[in-house]
Amino acid sequence: MPNPPSLRAFAIALAALAHSATSQAAPDASPHAAAKAIYAASCASCHGKDLHGGGASSLADGLWQFGGGGQIRRNIMFGIPEAGMPAYGEQLSDPEIRQLVAYIHDAHDQAQIPRPELPEVISTRDYDLSLTPVAKGLTVPWAITFLDHDTALITERGGSLRLVENLQHNPTLHAQPIADIPAVIAAGQGGLLDVVADPDYAQNQWVYLTYSHGLPKDVAEGSSKPRRMTRVVRGRIRDHAWVDHEILWEARPQDYSGSRVHFGGRIAFSPEGHLYFSVGDRGGMNRAQKLTQPSGKIHRIHPDGSIPEDNPFVTAEKDVYPSIYTLGNRNPQGLATHPVTGEIWETEHGPQGGDEVNRVIAGANYGWPLISYGINYNGATVTERTAQEGLQQPIWYWNPSIAACGLTFYQGDPLPRWRNNLFAGGLSYETLMRLVVVDNRVIHQEEIFKNLGRVRDVQTGPDGALYVVLNSPDTVIRLSHQATRAGSGDGNAQPTPARP
Ligand code: HEC
């Protein structure tokens, strides 16, 4: 969390003033010449001549205390006043800031500073957690699900479904991906997305997938800019191959688009056996308010793809998607089932600022883009309004955004103090947050870790450990209860009563 204005920030600012900003960069023919000159004049005094070694933090080590990805641009534009980072939005143009960000990214690539090794233990308020990698050497893993106590499936965004066996004692990633997985379009934020085992997997062996794919016509014609969309399917795995493939939901062809962003793609099952899934706004924010568009929505179907008769918009006019359950959702990247109430909870990416936690309520409108706690990535205001009658307020929001991704209510036995707590990952903030929820309100937040990697997914495992899917490093880790530490053992802790 950002520190209050500190002596340190003050000292850094003083040092910057003292530094002669007249030190000119030599003529330079590299693609970053312009950015280098701006950097030397405006940034080097605090962040160091070579993007590290200054009074302020390194910009070349790939570790972002205040968010990577789009947040870097935001932090340069708006500054981080509480930490002593000035705002440059007035002084530098948008293209100049973009050039700076590209320069910083390249500097990081060139510096090849290895990320610190993952720690073996993470200390939190209640527990010391052992950290064990259960699958390494993946490529952009996106989601994890458990087939039984000892077996997990992991999606890789590029289009592979991977099997981990012997999860508990000697986790082993099967060298071959599952064969015959449907073709995906892996570009931008799209590709093979969520994987969820049927709640009755032991009886029926169904596995559910979401992915982005192209219209058959565009694919057949080899279009360079195929229109694409999220799709929901199920199948079974037999002899290490995908069989019994069934398409459960897909959009009408006219609702596919060339956009490479905001596919949503999370799945969750309610205790009554409904399948909920998310579709982001596909980069077209006004779609989120239209019931004739599938984008910017949470949908609800039966596990065989049929539409529940009591869906909220089932009897609306004919062009409305009957699968729509809620609207006004920007890009939901977390869906989880509340263990006590059975309600579905959701996290979604706001624009800059305003990542939300919502309860998914039939027919509710979550307001994107009419209301939001965020502003656009280029600094433009999307809306002045944060509230409006008839539109849901989030249960909780993060500003600045953590890029909320992955969501689970903890339900295991080994960490009883955390039972029914909500765990939310953050991509750009590289963080795992624990939210204590009482009476549908978040009363406490703890950052479980920071800067171990971009958190893509988090799930409670069959052993009651937390499994976290990280990107860079592309690793799945298990966080399990380490044998007691002084003063905080759970030897005589009472299980937390179930709190709705
Ligand atoms: C007056 C000193 C100063 C100047 C000048 C300055 N910064 Fe910073 N910057 C800071 C401080 C302090 C932080 C907070 C991190 C820390 O404590 O070191 C920071 C943070 C950042 C961060 C976020 C780092 C993270 O870990 O998330 C970025 C990105 C950044 N600065 C980029 C720039 C760029 C680009 C420039 C030039 C246009 C610049 N800064 C100029 C002091 C400065």
Short mmCIF file of N, CA, C and O in Angstrom, two decimals, residues 35 102 136 184 192 302 315 392 464 493:
data_model
loop_
_atom_site.label_atom_id
_atom_site.label_comp_id
_atom_site.label_asym_id
_atom_site.label_seq_id
_atom_site.Cartn_x
_atom_site.Cartn_y
_atom_site.Cartn_z
N ALA A 35 12.46 9.12 -26.17
CA ALA A 35 12.10 8.75 -24.81
C ALA A 35 13.30 8.87 -23.88
O ALA A 35 13.18 9.32 -22.73
N ALA A 102 7.28 2.37 -23.38
CA ALA A 102 7.94 1.39 -24.26
C ALA A 102 9.43 1.30 -23.92
O ALA A 102 10.01 0.20 -23.88
N LYS A 136 5.44 -25.88 -13.08
CA LYS A 136 6.32 -24.85 -13.64
C LYS A 136 6.40 -25.06 -15.14
O LYS A 136 5.93 -26.06 -15.66
N VAL A 184 -8.69 -22.30 -30.73
CA VAL A 184 -8.95 -20.99 -30.13
C VAL A 184 -8.23 -19.94 -30.97
O VAL A 184 -7.34 -20.27 -31.75
N LEU A 192 -7.49 -19.74 -24.83
CA LEU A 192 -8.18 -20.70 -23.97
C LEU A 192 -8.24 -20.08 -22.58
O LEU A 192 -7.21 -19.69 -22.03
N HIS A 302 -28.26 -23.70 -18.07
CA HIS A 302 -28.14 -25.03 -17.49
C HIS A 302 -26.84 -25.64 -18.02
O HIS A 302 -26.36 -25.26 -19.09
N THR A 315 -38.43 -13.54 -21.12
CA THR A 315 -39.66 -13.21 -21.84
C THR A 315 -39.58 -11.85 -22.52
O THR A 315 -40.57 -11.37 -23.07
N GLN A 392 -26.62 -0.85 -9.52
CA GLN A 392 -26.00 -1.43 -8.32
C GLN A 392 -24.71 -0.72 -7.96
O GLN A 392 -23.91 -0.39 -8.83
N GLY A 464 -7.77 -28.19 0.82
CA GLY A 464 -7.93 -27.01 1.67
C GLY A 464 -6.76 -26.05 1.59
O GLY A 464 -6.65 -25.13 2.40
N ALA A 493 -7.74 -23.29 18.12
CA ALA A 493 -8.64 -22.30 17.51
C ALA A 493 -9.98 -22.95 17.22
O ALA A 493 -10.04 -24.09 16.79
#
